[in-house]
């Protein structure tokens, strides 16, 4: 008997027929003798609809009431799935985040999980029940008992947190793709599905544009050593059981044999980037801090940073240009923040560019192999693709390019690193 947490996203729960399909899949795990907890998202599109209701009601809505509204989508799907399971003869009970006691901090709309009381789930399992839990939601731990939400994509985090709390054997994330690929198969048909990916690689891939898993959920899985599997909920009734590993497992390096032999695991792209250049910034100590301190205070994440060589015009102090990237959604706030601090920074002009994309190659094999970055730069250069900015980590190299060249860059890099499948159907 295994203890399994199953998570189903919004597309898997989009309508009664799909909820029935989910119920049939859960029933199979239950009939196999497993203890099952299911974490569900709201129906596809419902959360956006509820968010818009809040905005229409008031532009200055109370974030505590916002969480009450937007968390209701998951409450609906958890109840409906329980009803569907009961109709199939499976004893099931829905649990709200407050009933499971998923305790979070008080940062409404972006709360972080602090602890989970799994006693109720354990009692239910002793009676043979399947627990159905709404993802994305919790309850404050400060005694106010207010509903909280975890931010967009938070159901992945809910599922991993529940799996950690109950010491599950595995957390299965069902989505509309059947695993993690070496790159987006819509761009590269010869992309390969990966059997296993390390936590670190998945964390990097998620942070640089891969949309398969939420970044926070991967970080939590790595911290708690939860084995996570990504697989599709849109396979037929004759599909193999999840424990035959039809998807991609996210695991520790110790589970991957000869991890150093695979140089690059995957290539990700992200068009949700914006480039900002501040010209003629005074070249003096503290000048760069005067740029990034206000952005940090505004909770704006800065990624790539380039500071040009200082130049000096006749009769003037030396100055330099500073270029960096921010999420495209934060561009307007970034411009406003920087303009408010213009007197302190002392820049001459602010230039912006939203027609950029970040391309990243990721792999733990980089630690023991030289020349990964050189291969990337040479390959892009050979196709006339100009690199505007570069950032690196121990297992990642990212470059900023013109967004019109995104697909070409992904394809040529996928081939350059030997990631192409032997045939398009592989």
Tab-separated table of C-alpha atoms in Angstrom, residues 16-276:
chain	number	residue	atom	x	y	z
A	16	UNK	CA	-18.432	17.798	-15.158
A	17	UNK	CA	-17.290	15.296	-17.798
A	18	UNK	CA	-13.628	15.971	-17.075
A	19	UNK	CA	-14.306	15.813	-13.333
A	20	UNK	CA	-15.846	12.369	-13.896
A	21	UNK	CA	-12.675	11.341	-15.758
A	22	UNK	CA	-10.600	12.528	-12.807
A	23	UNK	CA	-12.836	10.575	-10.427
A	24	UNK	CA	-12.310	7.398	-12.476
A	25	UNK	CA	-8.542	7.884	-12.317
A	26	UNK	CA	-8.645	8.456	-8.547
A	27	UNK	CA	-10.832	5.367	-8.124
A	28	UNK	CA	-8.187	3.217	-9.811
A	29	UNK	CA	-5.581	4.316	-7.261
A	30	UNK	CA	-8.025	3.739	-4.400
A	31	UNK	CA	-8.975	0.272	-5.695
A	32	UNK	CA	-5.270	-0.599	-5.819
A	33	UNK	CA	-5.290	-0.243	-2.031
A	34	UNK	CA	-3.500	3.097	-1.864
A	35	UNK	CA	-4.232	5.877	0.588
A	36	UNK	CA	-5.139	8.834	-1.621
A	37	UNK	CA	-5.406	12.578	-1.118
A	38	UNK	CA	-6.467	14.676	-4.107
A	39	UNK	CA	-5.661	18.390	-4.480
A	40	UNK	CA	-7.693	20.257	-7.090
A	41	UNK	CA	-7.544	23.602	-8.863
A	42	UNK	CA	-10.541	25.677	-9.874
A	43	UNK	CA	-12.072	25.057	-13.287
A	44	UNK	CA	-10.013	26.639	-16.064
A	45	UNK	CA	-10.819	30.348	-16.287
A	46	UNK	CA	-12.766	30.540	-13.019
A	47	UNK	CA	-10.038	32.216	-10.980
A	48	UNK	CA	-9.591	34.936	-13.607
A	49	UNK	CA	-13.347	35.494	-13.592
A	50	UNK	CA	-13.397	35.845	-9.792
A	51	UNK	CA	-10.405	38.203	-9.825
A	52	UNK	CA	-12.213	40.424	-12.318
A	53	UNK	CA	-15.295	40.492	-10.081
A	54	UNK	CA	-13.155	41.862	-7.247
A	55	UNK	CA	-11.671	44.534	-9.489
A	56	UNK	CA	-15.089	45.554	-10.752
A	57	UNK	CA	-16.457	45.768	-7.211
A	58	UNK	CA	-13.649	48.082	-6.071
A	59	UNK	CA	-10.215	49.064	-7.322
A	60	UNK	CA	-9.145	49.274	-3.666
A	61	UNK	CA	-10.521	45.934	-2.505
A	62	UNK	CA	-9.619	44.438	0.876
A	63	UNK	CA	-7.088	41.643	0.134
A	64	UNK	CA	-8.629	39.538	2.908
A	65	UNK	CA	-12.001	39.579	1.162
A	66	UNK	CA	-10.280	39.074	-2.198
A	67	UNK	CA	-8.934	35.766	-0.863
A	68	UNK	CA	-12.424	34.720	0.242
A	69	UNK	CA	-13.722	35.325	-3.278
A	70	UNK	CA	-10.944	33.817	-5.390
A	71	UNK	CA	-10.555	30.714	-3.200
A	72	UNK	CA	-14.167	29.727	-3.872
A	73	UNK	CA	-13.336	28.200	-7.260
A	74	UNK	CA	-11.366	25.387	-5.640
A	75	UNK	CA	-14.119	24.856	-3.077
A	76	UNK	CA	-16.553	24.155	-5.930
A	77	UNK	CA	-14.301	21.613	-7.682
A	78	UNK	CA	-13.386	19.805	-4.451
A	79	UNK	CA	-17.074	19.347	-3.627
A	80	UNK	CA	-17.956	18.257	-7.166
A	81	UNK	CA	-15.121	15.713	-7.289
A	82	UNK	CA	-16.242	14.273	-3.958
A	83	UNK	CA	-19.775	13.921	-5.345
A	84	UNK	CA	-18.423	12.213	-8.496
A	85	UNK	CA	-16.304	9.818	-6.441
A	86	UNK	CA	-19.230	8.903	-4.205
A	87	UNK	CA	-21.290	8.169	-7.329
A	88	UNK	CA	-18.601	5.624	-8.287
A	89	UNK	CA	-18.815	3.961	-4.898
A	90	UNK	CA	-15.667	5.580	-3.500
A	91	UNK	CA	-15.957	6.998	0.035
A	92	UNK	CA	-14.726	10.558	-0.325
A	93	UNK	CA	-14.812	13.746	1.700
A	94	UNK	CA	-13.890	17.298	0.749
A	95	UNK	CA	-11.743	19.325	3.149
A	96	UNK	CA	-11.374	23.083	3.022
A	97	UNK	CA	-7.934	24.557	3.700
A	98	UNK	CA	-9.144	25.692	7.116
A	99	UNK	CA	-10.470	22.212	7.953
A	100	UNK	CA	-7.219	20.491	7.039
A	101	UNK	CA	-5.582	23.348	8.908
A	102	UNK	CA	-3.157	24.457	6.207
A	103	UNK	CA	-1.657	27.267	8.273
A	104	UNK	CA	-0.095	30.188	6.410
A	105	UNK	CA	1.277	33.617	7.157
A	106	UNK	CA	-0.976	36.666	6.750
A	107	UNK	CA	0.330	37.830	3.353
A	108	UNK	CA	-3.023	37.690	1.590
A	109	UNK	CA	-2.999	36.770	-2.117
A	110	UNK	CA	0.596	35.505	-1.803
A	111	UNK	CA	0.626	33.594	1.489
A	112	UNK	CA	3.290	31.058	2.364
A	113	UNK	CA	2.507	27.755	4.080
A	114	UNK	CA	3.881	27.436	7.611
A	115	UNK	CA	2.447	24.096	8.767
A	116	UNK	CA	-0.222	21.488	8.020
A	117	UNK	CA	-2.191	19.504	10.606
A	118	UNK	CA	-2.749	16.142	8.923
A	119	UNK	CA	-4.576	14.435	11.825
A	120	UNK	CA	-7.969	14.676	10.108
A	121	UNK	CA	-6.603	13.189	6.896
A	122	UNK	CA	-5.060	10.306	8.835
A	123	UNK	CA	-8.402	9.562	10.503
A	124	UNK	CA	-10.147	9.598	7.145
A	125	UNK	CA	-7.625	7.179	5.656
A	126	UNK	CA	-8.174	4.818	8.598
A	127	UNK	CA	-11.830	4.669	7.460
A	128	UNK	CA	-10.817	4.077	3.837
A	129	UNK	CA	-11.790	7.553	2.657
A	130	UNK	CA	-10.286	9.559	-0.181
A	131	UNK	CA	-9.520	13.125	0.922
A	132	UNK	CA	-10.292	15.880	-1.607
A	133	UNK	CA	-8.566	19.170	-0.813
A	134	UNK	CA	-8.946	22.527	-2.566
A	135	UNK	CA	-5.546	23.773	-3.631
A	136	UNK	CA	-4.319	27.350	-3.529
A	137	UNK	CA	-5.867	28.126	-0.123
A	138	UNK	CA	-5.081	28.070	3.574
A	139	UNK	CA	-5.920	29.834	6.816
A	140	UNK	CA	-3.954	32.376	8.825
A	141	UNK	CA	-2.031	31.080	11.816
A	142	UNK	CA	-2.286	34.328	13.804
A	143	UNK	CA	-5.587	33.421	15.422
A	144	UNK	CA	-7.758	35.488	13.058
A	145	UNK	CA	-8.755	32.390	11.037
A	146	UNK	CA	-8.907	34.354	7.783
A	147	UNK	CA	-8.861	32.543	4.444
A	148	UNK	CA	-5.610	33.029	2.497
A	149	UNK	CA	-4.485	32.169	-1.008
A	150	UNK	CA	-0.998	31.195	-2.148
A	151	UNK	CA	-0.690	33.133	-5.413
A	152	UNK	CA	-1.239	31.980	-8.979
A	153	UNK	CA	-0.303	28.357	-9.554
A	154	UNK	CA	-0.505	27.772	-5.806
A	155	UNK	CA	-2.280	24.427	-6.114
A	156	UNK	CA	1.036	22.801	-7.080
A	157	UNK	CA	2.507	24.145	-3.841
A	158	UNK	CA	-0.519	22.917	-1.873
A	159	UNK	CA	-0.088	19.411	-3.264
A	160	UNK	CA	3.632	19.215	-2.486
A	161	UNK	CA	3.068	20.628	1.011
A	162	UNK	CA	0.355	18.057	1.756
A	163	UNK	CA	2.614	15.289	0.415
A	164	UNK	CA	5.405	16.443	2.718
A	165	UNK	CA	3.097	16.692	5.722
A	166	UNK	CA	1.698	13.154	5.331
A	167	UNK	CA	5.046	11.679	4.208
A	168	UNK	CA	3.556	10.528	0.908
A	169	UNK	CA	5.431	8.065	-1.267
A	170	UNK	CA	4.828	10.282	-4.285
A	171	UNK	CA	3.068	13.447	-5.410
A	172	UNK	CA	1.532	13.081	-8.879
A	173	UNK	CA	0.902	16.386	-10.692
A	174	UNK	CA	-1.639	15.784	-13.465
A	175	UNK	CA	-1.684	18.466	-16.137
A	176	UNK	CA	-2.284	18.925	-19.861
A	177	UNK	CA	1.197	17.688	-20.809
A	178	UNK	CA	2.540	14.182	-20.292
A	179	UNK	CA	5.853	15.122	-18.712
A	180	UNK	CA	8.851	17.426	-18.837
A	181	UNK	CA	10.483	17.752	-22.257
A	182	UNK	CA	13.946	18.856	-23.303
A	183	UNK	CA	12.210	21.969	-24.660
A	184	UNK	CA	8.768	23.087	-25.796
A	185	UNK	CA	7.653	20.388	-28.290
A	186	UNK	CA	5.458	22.956	-30.051
A	187	UNK	CA	8.665	24.679	-31.145
A	188	UNK	CA	10.855	21.589	-31.542
A	189	UNK	CA	8.855	18.495	-32.595
A	190	UNK	CA	11.989	16.389	-31.951
A	191	UNK	CA	12.051	17.331	-28.274
A	192	UNK	CA	12.350	14.315	-25.967
A	193	UNK	CA	10.320	13.559	-22.851
A	194	UNK	CA	12.616	13.147	-19.857
A	195	UNK	CA	12.183	10.186	-17.513
A	196	UNK	CA	13.840	11.929	-14.577
A	197	UNK	CA	14.927	15.487	-13.780
A	198	UNK	CA	16.724	16.660	-10.660
A	199	UNK	CA	15.093	19.133	-8.282
A	200	UNK	CA	17.754	21.734	-9.086
A	201	UNK	CA	17.266	21.408	-12.835
A	202	UNK	CA	13.483	21.629	-12.550
A	203	UNK	CA	13.797	24.646	-10.264
A	204	UNK	CA	15.961	26.426	-12.823
A	205	UNK	CA	13.723	25.408	-15.737
A	206	UNK	CA	10.611	26.613	-13.897
A	207	UNK	CA	12.247	29.920	-13.022
A	208	UNK	CA	13.335	30.671	-16.599
A	209	UNK	CA	10.117	29.985	-18.456
A	210	UNK	CA	9.141	26.301	-18.355
A	211	UNK	CA	5.448	26.360	-17.398
A	212	UNK	CA	5.071	22.740	-16.266
A	213	UNK	CA	5.426	23.344	-12.506
A	214	UNK	CA	5.211	26.394	-10.270
A	215	UNK	CA	8.661	27.460	-9.021
A	216	UNK	CA	7.625	27.522	-5.357
A	217	UNK	CA	6.344	23.960	-5.515
A	218	UNK	CA	9.656	22.679	-6.899
A	219	UNK	CA	11.614	24.536	-4.227
A	220	UNK	CA	9.412	23.015	-1.527
A	221	UNK	CA	9.751	19.533	-3.042
A	222	UNK	CA	13.538	19.880	-3.020
A	223	UNK	CA	13.562	21.104	0.584
A	224	UNK	CA	11.272	18.326	1.818
A	225	UNK	CA	12.596	15.655	-0.594
A	226	UNK	CA	9.141	14.926	-2.001
A	227	UNK	CA	9.235	12.733	-5.106
A	228	UNK	CA	7.098	14.517	-7.706
A	229	UNK	CA	5.805	13.069	-10.942
A	230	UNK	CA	4.440	15.124	-13.856
A	231	UNK	CA	1.986	13.302	-16.124
A	232	UNK	CA	-1.065	13.915	-18.284
A	233	UNK	CA	-4.661	13.642	-17.143
A	234	UNK	CA	-5.792	13.340	-20.760
A	235	UNK	CA	-4.846	9.720	-21.375
A	236	UNK	CA	-7.491	7.047	-21.855
A	237	UNK	CA	-8.844	4.499	-19.433
A	238	UNK	CA	-6.353	1.916	-20.715
A	239	UNK	CA	-3.335	4.063	-19.766
A	240	UNK	CA	-0.907	2.430	-17.318
A	241	UNK	CA	-1.150	3.149	-13.608
A	242	UNK	CA	0.858	6.136	-12.423
A	243	UNK	CA	3.324	3.958	-10.503
A	244	UNK	CA	4.632	2.566	-13.809
A	245	UNK	CA	6.158	6.021	-14.367
A	246	UNK	CA	4.607	7.144	-17.657
A	247	UNK	CA	5.534	10.774	-16.936
A	248	UNK	CA	8.607	12.562	-15.621
A	249	UNK	CA	9.910	12.105	-12.078
A	250	UNK	CA	11.414	15.076	-10.224
A	251	UNK	CA	13.940	13.568	-7.830
A	252	UNK	CA	17.263	14.054	-6.064
A	253	UNK	CA	20.542	13.582	-7.937
A	254	UNK	CA	21.148	10.299	-6.117
A	255	UNK	CA	18.282	8.721	-8.100
A	256	UNK	CA	19.796	9.609	-11.472
A	257	UNK	CA	22.611	7.358	-12.600
A	258	UNK	CA	25.755	9.007	-13.965
A	259	UNK	CA	24.281	12.483	-13.677
A	260	UNK	CA	27.465	14.037	-15.093
A	261	UNK	CA	27.174	12.230	-18.427
A	262	UNK	CA	24.200	14.372	-19.506
A	263	UNK	CA	25.563	17.815	-20.254
A	264	UNK	CA	22.294	19.718	-20.859
A	265	UNK	CA	18.881	18.588	-19.608
A	266	UNK	CA	16.647	21.188	-21.203
A	267	UNK	CA	16.236	24.531	-22.943
A	268	UNK	CA	13.619	27.050	-21.814
A	269	UNK	CA	12.445	30.359	-23.209
A	270	UNK	CA	10.567	33.261	-21.664
A	271	UNK	CA	9.081	36.180	-23.583
A	272	UNK	CA	7.706	37.799	-20.429
A	273	UNK	CA	10.801	39.945	-19.968
A	274	UNK	CA	11.411	43.668	-20.422
A	275	UNK	CA	14.765	45.414	-20.782
A	276	UNK	CA	15.527	48.761	-19.168
